[in-house]
């Protein structure tokens, strides 16, 4: 997992716990440590270690390998089948993507892709939450972390944009699909391709 996905997902994971426990103390402490990592290079390694320790992962080489041994539904990119019809993009036919890794944590399934659009080659990570009641969870995280997310409309789809810091490789777009939180992490400087990604989402 890359830093952009980790930061947004740790906020959302803490939000899941907050929705269940109605406790903001742990969330505030974690957010403070994340914010400190953004502004103090000496704490970046410590921040990443704390985050990684909280997320026990299982790795798969491909989406096919993951689907063979799991019943979990995930949102993926698939240009060969009918898409979910999220947003529209007239240049979508020039877009291609290949999955390169699947990482499974306690709360999320992450699928990493290498994408091509015209001359641009960039990485995208799709993160599907395992838990439902996504709108309630997302509202809780947004309300308890003011200033982190901005609401945007992409092709008629409401998403919540979370820019990575200057030290991160990705920017994030969060939305609700089938009552679950879903995150698109797209490599910085390639956010102009976000609607192409939205156009080619499928539920696997």
Coordinates of N, CA and C in Angstrom, one line a residue:
X1 N 0.8 -1.2 0.0 CA 0.0 0.0 0.0 C 0.9 1.2 0.0
X2 N 0.4 2.3 -0.7 CA 1.2 3.5 -0.7 C 0.7 4.5 0.3
X3 N 1.4 5.6 0.6 CA 1.1 6.4 1.7 C -0.3 7.1 1.6
X4 N -0.6 7.5 0.4 CA -1.9 8.2 0.2 C -3.1 7.3 0.7
X5 N -3.1 6.1 0.2 CA -4.1 5.1 0.6 C -4.0 4.9 2.1
X6 N -2.8 4.7 2.6 CA -2.7 4.4 4.1 C -3.3 5.5 4.9
X7 N -3.0 6.8 4.6 CA -3.4 7.9 5.4 C -4.9 8.0 5.4
X8 N -5.6 8.0 4.2 CA -7.0 8.1 4.1 C -7.7 6.9 4.8
X9 N -7.1 5.7 4.6 CA -7.7 4.5 5.1 C -7.6 4.4 6.6
X10 N -6.5 4.9 7.2 CA -6.4 4.8 8.6 C -7.4 5.8 9.3
X11 N -7.7 6.9 8.6 CA -8.7 7.8 9.1 C -10.0 7.1 9.1
X12 N -10.3 6.4 8.0 CA -11.6 5.7 7.8 C -11.7 4.5 8.8
X13 N -10.6 3.8 8.9 CA -10.6 2.7 9.9 C -10.9 3.2 11.3
X14 N -10.3 4.3 11.7 CA -10.5 4.8 13.0 C -12.0 5.3 13.1
X15 N -12.5 5.8 11.9 CA -13.9 6.2 11.9 C -14.8 5.0 12.1
X16 N -14.5 3.9 11.5 CA -15.3 2.7 11.7 C -15.4 2.3 13.2
X17 N -14.2 2.4 13.9 CA -14.2 2.1 15.3 C -15.0 3.2 16.1
X18 N -14.9 4.4 15.6 CA -15.6 5.5 16.3 C -17.1 5.3 16.2
X19 N -17.6 4.9 15.0 CA -19.0 4.7 14.8 C -19.5 3.6 15.8
X20 N -18.7 2.6 16.0 CA -19.1 1.5 16.9 C -19.0 1.9 18.4
X21 N -17.9 2.6 18.7 CA -17.6 2.9 20.1 C -18.0 4.3 20.6
X22 N -18.3 5.2 19.7 CA -18.6 6.6 20.0 C -17.5 7.2 20.8
X23 N -16.3 6.9 20.5 CA -15.1 7.4 21.2 C -14.2 8.1 20.2
X24 N -13.9 9.4 20.5 CA -13.0 10.2 19.6 C -11.6 10.3 20.1
X25 N -11.3 9.8 21.2 CA -9.9 10.1 21.8 C -8.9 9.4 21.0
X26 N -9.0 8.1 20.6 CA -8.0 7.4 19.8 C -7.9 8.1 18.4
X27 N -9.0 8.5 17.8 CA -9.0 9.1 16.5 C -8.2 10.4 16.6
X28 N -8.5 11.3 17.6 CA -7.8 12.5 17.7 C -6.3 12.3 17.8
X29 N -5.9 11.3 18.6 CA -4.4 11.1 18.8 C -3.8 10.6 17.5
X30 N -4.5 9.7 16.8 CA -3.9 9.2 15.5 C -3.8 10.3 14.5
X31 N -4.9 11.1 14.3 CA -4.9 12.2 13.4 C -3.8 13.2 13.7
X32 N -3.5 13.5 15.0 CA -2.5 14.4 15.4 C -1.1 13.9 14.9
X33 N -0.9 12.6 15.1 CA 0.4 11.9 14.7 C 0.5 12.0 13.2
X34 N -0.6 11.8 12.5 CA -0.5 11.9 11.0 C -0.2 13.3 10.6
X35 N -0.8 14.3 11.2 CA -0.6 15.7 10.8 C 0.8 16.0 11.2
X36 N 1.4 15.6 12.3 CA 2.8 15.8 12.6 C 3.7 15.3 11.5
X37 N 3.3 14.1 11.0 CA 4.2 13.5 10.0 C 4.2 14.3 8.7
X38 N 3.1 15.0 8.4 CA 3.1 15.9 7.2 C 4.0 17.0 7.3
X39 N 4.3 17.5 8.6 CA 5.1 18.8 8.7 C 6.5 18.5 9.3
X40 N 6.7 17.3 9.7 CA 8.0 17.1 10.3 C 8.6 15.8 9.7
X41 N 9.6 16.0 8.9 CA 10.2 14.8 8.2 C 10.7 13.8 9.2
X42 N 11.2 14.2 10.4 CA 11.8 13.2 11.3 C 10.7 12.2 11.9
X43 N 9.4 12.6 11.7 CA 8.4 11.7 12.3 C 7.7 10.9 11.2
X44 N 8.1 11.0 9.9 CA 7.5 10.2 8.9 C 7.7 8.7 9.0
X45 N 8.9 8.3 9.4 CA 9.1 6.9 9.6 C 8.3 6.3 10.8
X46 N 8.3 7.1 11.8 CA 7.5 6.7 13.0 C 6.0 6.6 12.6
X47 N 5.5 7.6 11.9 CA 4.1 7.6 11.4 C 3.8 6.3 10.6
X48 N 4.6 6.0 9.7 CA 4.4 4.8 8.8 C 4.4 3.6 9.6
X49 N 5.3 3.5 10.6 CA 5.4 2.3 11.4 C 4.2 2.1 12.2
X50 N 3.6 3.2 12.8 CA 2.4 3.1 13.6 C 1.3 2.6 12.8
X51 N 1.2 3.2 11.6 CA 0.1 2.8 10.7 C 0.2 1.4 10.2
X52 N 1.4 0.9 9.8 CA 1.5 -0.4 9.3 C 1.3 -1.4 10.4
X53 N 1.6 -1.1 11.6 CA 1.4 -2.0 12.7 C -0.1 -2.3 13.0
X54 N -0.9 -1.3 12.6 CA -2.3 -1.4 12.8 C -3.1 -2.1 11.7
X55 N -2.4 -2.5 10.7 CA -3.1 -3.1 9.5 C -2.3 -4.3 9.1
X56 N -2.8 -5.5 9.5 CA -2.2 -6.8 9.2 C -2.7 -7.2 7.8
X57 N -1.7 -7.3 6.9 CA -2.1 -7.5 5.5 C -1.8 -9.0 5.0
X58 N -2.6 -9.4 4.0 CA -2.3 -10.6 3.3 C -2.2 -10.2 1.8
X59 N -1.1 -10.7 1.1 CA -0.8 -10.2 -0.2 C -1.2 -11.3 -1.3
X60 N -1.7 -10.9 -2.5 CA -1.9 -11.7 -3.6 C -1.3 -11.1 -4.8
X61 N -0.8 -11.9 -5.7 CA -0.1 -11.4 -6.9 C -1.0 -10.8 -7.9
X62 N -2.3 -11.2 -7.9 CA -3.2 -10.7 -8.9 C -4.7 -10.8 -8.3
X63 N -5.6 -10.1 -9.0 CA -7.0 -10.1 -8.6 C -7.6 -11.5 -8.8
X64 N -7.2 -12.2 -9.8 CA -7.7 -13.5 -10.1 C -7.3 -14.4 -8.9
X65 N -6.1 -14.3 -8.4 CA -5.6 -15.2 -7.3 C -6.5 -14.8 -6.0
X66 N -6.7 -13.6 -5.8 CA -7.6 -13.2 -4.7 C -9.0 -13.7 -4.8
X67 N -9.6 -13.6 -6.0 CA -11.0 -14.0 -6.1 C -11.1 -15.5 -6.0
X68 N -10.1 -16.3 -6.4 CA -10.2 -17.7 -6.3 C -10.3 -18.2 -4.8
X69 N -9.8 -17.5 -3.9 CA -9.7 -17.9 -2.5 C -10.5 -17.1 -1.5
X70 N -11.3 -16.1 -2.1 CA -12.0 -15.2 -1.2 C -13.4 -15.0 -1.8
X71 N -14.4 -14.8 -0.9 CA -15.8 -14.5 -1.2 C -16.1 -13.0 -1.1
X72 N -15.1 -12.2 -0.7 CA -15.3 -10.8 -0.6 C -15.5 -10.1 -1.9
X73 N -16.6 -9.3 -2.0 CA -16.9 -8.5 -3.2 C -16.0 -7.2 -3.2
X74 N -15.3 -6.9 -4.3 CA -14.5 -5.7 -4.4 C -14.8 -5.0 -5.6
X75 N -14.6 -3.7 -5.6 CA -14.7 -2.9 -6.8 C -13.3 -2.9 -7.5
X76 N -13.4 -3.2 -8.8 CA -12.1 -3.4 -9.6 C -12.2 -2.6 -10.9
X77 N -11.1 -2.6 -11.6 CA -11.1 -2.1 -13.0 C -11.2 -3.2 -14.0
X78 N -12.1 -3.1 -14.9 CA -12.2 -4.2 -15.9 C -12.7 -3.6 -17.2
X79 N -11.9 -3.5 -18.2 CA -12.2 -2.8 -19.5 C -12.9 -3.8 -20.4
X80 N -13.0 -5.1 -20.0 CA -13.5 -6.2 -20.9 C -15.0 -6.4 -20.7
X81 N -15.5 -6.0 -19.6 CA -16.9 -6.3 -19.2 C -17.7 -5.0 -19.0
X82 N -19.0 -5.0 -18.9 CA -19.8 -3.9 -18.7 C -19.4 -3.2 -17.4
X83 N -19.2 -1.9 -17.4 CA -18.8 -1.1 -16.2 C -20.1 -0.8 -15.4
X84 N -19.8 -0.2 -14.2 CA -20.9 0.1 -13.3 C -21.6 1.4 -13.8
X85 N -21.0 2.1 -14.8 CA -21.7 3.3 -15.3 C -21.5 4.5 -14.4
X86 N -20.4 4.5 -13.6 CA -20.1 5.6 -12.8 C -19.3 6.7 -13.6
X87 N -20.0 7.8 -13.7 CA -19.4 8.9 -14.5 C -19.3 8.5 -16.0
X88 N -18.9 9.5 -16.8 CA -18.7 9.2 -18.2 C -17.5 9.9 -18.7
X89 N -16.9 9.4 -19.7 CA -15.7 10.0 -20.3 C -15.5 9.6 -21.7
X90 N -15.5 10.7 -22.6 CA -15.4 10.4 -24.1 C -14.1 9.8 -24.5
X91 N -13.1 9.9 -23.7 CA -11.8 9.4 -24.0 C -11.5 8.0 -23.4
X92 N -12.5 7.4 -22.8 CA -12.3 6.2 -22.0 C -11.7 5.0 -22.9
X93 N -12.0 5.1 -24.2 CA -11.5 4.0 -25.1 C -10.0 3.9 -25.1
X94 N -9.3 5.0 -24.8 CA -7.8 5.0 -24.9 C -7.2 4.6 -23.5
X95 N -8.0 4.3 -22.6 CA -7.6 3.9 -21.2 C -7.4 2.4 -21.1
X96 N -6.3 2.0 -20.5 CA -6.1 0.6 -20.2 C -5.5 0.4 -18.8
X97 N -5.7 -0.7 -18.2 CA -5.2 -1.0 -16.8 C -5.0 -2.4 -16.6
X98 N -3.9 -2.7 -15.8 CA -3.5 -4.1 -15.4 C -3.3 -4.2 -13.9
X99 N -4.0 -5.1 -13.3 CA -3.8 -5.2 -11.8 C -2.4 -5.9 -11.6
X100 N -1.8 -5.4 -10.5 CA -0.4 -5.9 -10.2 C -0.3 -6.5 -8.8
X101 N -1.3 -6.2 -7.9 CA -1.2 -6.7 -6.6 C -2.5 -6.5 -5.9
X102 N -2.9 -7.4 -4.9 CA -4.0 -7.3 -4.1 C -3.5 -7.4 -2.6
X103 N -3.9 -6.4 -1.8 CA -3.5 -6.4 -0.4 C -4.7 -6.4 0.5
X104 N -4.8 -7.3 1.4 CA -6.0 -7.4 2.2 C -5.7 -7.1 3.7
X105 N -6.4 -6.1 4.2 CA -6.2 -5.7 5.6 C -7.5 -6.1 6.4
X106 N -7.5 -5.8 7.7 CA -8.7 -6.1 8.5 C -10.0 -5.4 8.0
X107 N -9.8 -4.2 7.4 CA -11.0 -3.4 7.0 C -11.2 -3.2 5.5
X108 N -10.1 -3.3 4.8 CA -10.1 -2.9 3.4 C -9.5 -4.0 2.5
X109 N -9.9 -4.1 1.2 CA -9.2 -4.8 0.2 C -8.6 -3.8 -0.8
X110 N -7.3 -3.8 -1.1 CA -6.7 -2.9 -1.9 C -6.2 -3.6 -3.2
X111 N -6.6 -3.0 -4.4 CA -6.2 -3.6 -5.7 C -5.3 -2.5 -6.4
X112 N -4.1 -2.8 -6.7 CA -3.2 -1.9 -7.3 C -3.1 -2.1 -8.8
X113 N -3.2 -1.1 -9.6 CA -3.2 -1.1 -11.1 C -2.1 -0.3 -11.6
X114 N -1.5 -0.7 -12.8 CA -0.7 0.2 -13.6 C -1.6 0.6 -14.8
X115 N -1.9 1.9 -14.9 CA -2.8 2.4 -16.0 C -2.1 3.1 -17.0
X116 N -2.7 3.1 -18.2 CA -2.1 3.9 -19.4 C -3.3 4.6 -20.0
X117 N -3.0 5.9 -20.3 CA -4.0 6.7 -21.1 C -3.2 7.7 -21.9
X118 N -3.2 7.4 -23.3 CA -2.4 8.2 -24.2 C -0.9 7.9 -23.8
X119 N -0.1 9.0 -23.6 CA 1.3 8.8 -23.3 C 1.5 8.7 -21.8
X120 N 0.5 8.8 -21.0 CA 0.6 8.8 -19.5 C 0.6 7.4 -19.0
X121 N 1.5 7.0 -18.1 CA 1.5 5.7 -17.4 C 1.5 6.1 -15.9
X122 N 0.6 5.5 -15.1 CA 0.5 5.9 -13.7 C -0.2 4.8 -12.9
X123 N -0.1 4.9 -11.6 CA -0.6 3.8 -10.7 C -1.9 4.3 -10.1
X124 N -2.8 3.4 -9.9 CA -4.1 3.6 -9.2 C -4.3 2.5 -8.2
X125 N -4.8 2.8 -7.0 CA -5.1 1.8 -6.0 C -6.6 2.0 -5.7
X126 N -7.3 0.9 -5.8 CA -8.7 0.9 -5.4 C -8.9 0.2 -4.1
X127 N -9.5 0.9 -3.1 CA -9.7 0.3 -1.8 C -11.2 0.2 -1.5
X128 N -11.6 -1.1 -1.3 CA -13.0 -1.4 -1.0 C -13.1 -1.8 0.5
X129 N -14.0 -1.0 1.2 CA -14.2 -1.3 2.7 C -15.0 -2.6 2.8
X130 N -14.7 -3.4 3.8 CA -15.4 -4.7 4.1 C -16.7 -4.4 4.8
X131 N -16.9 -3.3 5.4 CA -18.0 -3.1 6.3 C -19.1 -2.2 5.6
X132 N -20.4 -2.4 6.0 CA -21.5 -1.6 5.4 C -21.7 -0.4 6.3
X133 N -22.9 0.3 6.1 CA -23.2 1.5 6.8 C -22.1 2.6 6.4
X134 N -21.7 2.6 5.1 CA -20.6 3.4 4.7 C -20.9 4.9 4.8
X135 N -22.1 5.3 4.5 CA -22.4 6.8 4.6 C -22.3 7.3 6.0
X136 N -22.8 6.5 7.0 CA -22.7 6.9 8.4 C -21.2 7.0 8.8
X137 N -20.4 6.0 8.4 CA -19.0 6.0 8.7 C -18.3 7.2 8.1
X138 N -18.6 7.4 6.8 CA -17.9 8.5 6.1 C -18.2 9.8 6.7
X139 N -19.5 10.1 7.0 CA -19.9 11.3 7.6 C -19.2 11.5 8.9
X140 N -19.0 10.5 9.7 CA -18.4 10.6 11.0 C -16.9 11.0 10.8
X141 N -16.2 10.4 9.8 CA -14.8 10.7 9.6 C -14.7 12.2 9.1
X142 N -15.6 12.6 8.2 CA -15.5 13.9 7.6 C -15.7 15.0 8.7
X143 N -16.8 14.7 9.6 CA -17.1 15.6 10.6 C -16.0 15.8 11.7
X144 N -15.3 14.7 12.0 CA -14.3 14.7 13.0 C -12.9 15.1 12.5
X145 N -12.8 15.3 11.2 CA -11.6 15.7 10.6 C -11.8 16.9 9.6
X146 N -12.2 18.0 10.2 CA -12.6 19.2 9.3 C -11.4 19.6 8.5
X147 N -11.6 20.0 7.2 CA -10.6 20.5 6.4 C -9.8 19.4 5.6
X148 N -10.0 18.1 5.9 CA -9.2 17.1 5.2 C -9.9 16.8 3.9
X149 N -11.2 16.7 3.8 CA -11.9 16.3 2.6 C -12.6 17.5 2.0
X150 N -12.7 17.6 0.7 CA -13.6 18.5 0.0 C -14.5 17.8 -1.0
X151 N -15.8 18.2 -1.0 CA -16.8 17.5 -1.8 C -16.7 18.0 -3.3
X152 N -16.7 17.0 -4.2 CA -16.6 17.4 -5.6 C -17.7 16.6 -6.4
X153 N -18.1 17.1 -7.5 CA -19.0 16.4 -8.4 C -18.2 16.0 -9.7
X154 N -18.1 14.6 -9.9 CA -17.4 14.1 -11.1 C -18.4 13.3 -11.9
X155 N -18.8 14.0 -13.1 CA -19.7 13.3 -14.0 C -21.0 12.9 -13.3
X156 N -21.5 13.7 -12.3 CA -22.7 13.4 -11.6 C -22.5 12.6 -10.4
X157 N -21.3 12.2 -10.1 CA -21.0 11.4 -8.9 C -20.4 12.3 -7.8
X158 N -20.9 12.2 -6.6 CA -20.4 12.9 -5.5 C -19.2 12.2 -4.9
X159 N -18.1 12.8 -4.8 CA -16.9 12.2 -4.2 C -16.3 13.2 -3.2
X160 N -15.4 12.6 -2.4 CA -14.8 13.5 -1.4 C -13.3 13.4 -1.6
X161 N -12.7 14.5 -2.0 CA -11.3 14.5 -2.4 C -10.4 14.8 -1.2
X162 N -9.4 14.0 -1.1 CA -8.4 14.1 0.0 C -7.0 14.2 -0.6
X163 N -6.4 15.4 -0.8 CA -5.1 15.5 -1.4 C -4.0 14.9 -0.5
X164 N -3.1 14.2 -1.0 CA -1.9 13.7 -0.3 C -1.0 14.9 0.1
X165 N -0.2 14.8 1.1 CA 0.7 15.8 1.4 C 1.8 15.9 0.4
X166 N 2.7 16.8 0.5 CA 3.8 17.0 -0.4 C 4.8 15.8 -0.3
X167 N 4.7 14.9 0.7 CA 5.5 13.8 0.9 C 4.8 12.5 0.3
X168 N 3.6 12.6 -0.1 CA 2.8 11.4 -0.6 C 2.9 11.3 -2.1
X169 N 2.6 10.1 -2.6 CA 2.7 9.8 -4.0 C 1.3 9.8 -4.6
X170 N 0.2 9.9 -3.8 CA -1.1 9.7 -4.3 C -2.1 10.8 -3.8
X171 N -3.1 11.1 -4.5 CA -4.3 11.8 -4.1 C -5.5 10.8 -4.0
X172 N -6.5 11.1 -3.2 CA -7.6 10.1 -2.9 C -8.9 10.7 -3.2
X173 N -9.8 9.9 -3.7 CA -11.2 10.2 -3.9 C -12.1 9.1 -3.2
X174 N -12.9 9.5 -2.3 CA -13.7 8.6 -1.5 C -15.2 8.8 -1.9
X175 N -15.9 7.6 -1.9 CA -17.3 7.7 -2.2 C -18.0 6.4 -1.6
X176 N -19.3 6.3 -1.8 CA -20.0 5.2 -1.3 C -20.5 4.4 -2.4
X177 N -20.2 3.0 -2.4 CA -20.7 2.1 -3.4 C -21.4 0.9 -2.7
X178 N -22.6 0.6 -3.0 CA -23.3 -0.5 -2.4 C -23.2 -0.4 -0.8
X179 N -23.4 0.8 -0.3 CA -23.4 1.1 1.1 C -22.1 0.8 1.8
X180 N -21.0 0.8 1.0 CA -19.6 0.6 1.6 C -18.7 1.8 1.1
X181 N -17.8 2.1 2.0 CA -16.8 3.1 1.6 C -15.9 2.6 0.6
X182 N -15.6 3.4 -0.5 CA -14.7 3.0 -1.5 C -13.8 4.2 -1.8
X183 N -12.5 3.9 -2.0 CA -11.5 4.9 -2.2 C -10.7 4.6 -3.5
X184 N -10.6 5.7 -4.3 CA -9.6 5.6 -5.5 C -8.4 6.5 -5.1
X185 N -7.3 5.8 -5.1 CA -6.0 6.5 -4.8 C -5.3 6.6 -6.2
X186 N -5.1 7.8 -6.7 CA -4.5 8.0 -8.0 C -3.2 8.8 -7.9
X187 N -2.2 8.3 -8.6 CA -0.9 8.9 -8.5 C -0.9 10.4 -8.8
X188 N -0.2 11.2 -8.0 CA -0.2 12.6 -8.1 C 0.2 13.0 -9.6
X189 N -0.3 14.1 -10.0 CA -0.1 14.7 -11.4 C -0.9 14.0 -12.4
X190 N -1.7 13.0 -12.1 CA -2.5 12.3 -13.0 C -4.0 12.3 -12.7
X191 N -4.4 13.2 -11.8 CA -5.8 13.3 -11.4 C -6.8 13.7 -12.6
X192 N -6.2 14.1 -13.7 CA -7.0 14.4 -14.9 C -7.7 13.2 -15.4
X193 N -7.2 12.0 -15.0 CA -7.7 10.7 -15.5 C -8.7 10.1 -14.6
X194 N -9.1 10.8 -13.5 CA -10.0 10.2 -12.6 C -11.3 9.7 -13.2
X195 N -11.9 10.5 -14.1 CA -13.2 10.1 -14.7 C -13.0 8.8 -15.6
X196 N -11.8 8.6 -16.2 CA -11.6 7.4 -16.9 C -11.6 6.2 -16.0
X197 N -11.0 6.4 -14.8 CA -11.1 5.3 -13.8 C -12.5 5.1 -13.4
X198 N -13.3 6.1 -13.1 CA -14.7 6.0 -12.7 C -15.5 5.2 -13.7
X199 N -15.2 5.5 -15.0 CA -16.0 4.9 -16.1 C -15.8 3.4 -16.2
X200 N -14.7 2.9 -15.7 CA -14.3 1.5 -15.9 C -14.4 0.7 -14.7
X201 N -15.1 1.1 -13.6 CA -15.2 0.3 -12.4 C -16.3 -0.8 -12.5
X202 N -15.9 -1.9 -12.0 CA -16.9 -3.0 -11.9 C -16.8 -3.6 -10.5
X203 N -17.9 -4.3 -10.2 CA -18.0 -5.0 -8.9 C -17.7 -6.5 -9.1
X204 N -16.6 -7.0 -8.5 CA -16.2 -8.4 -8.7 C -16.6 -9.2 -7.5

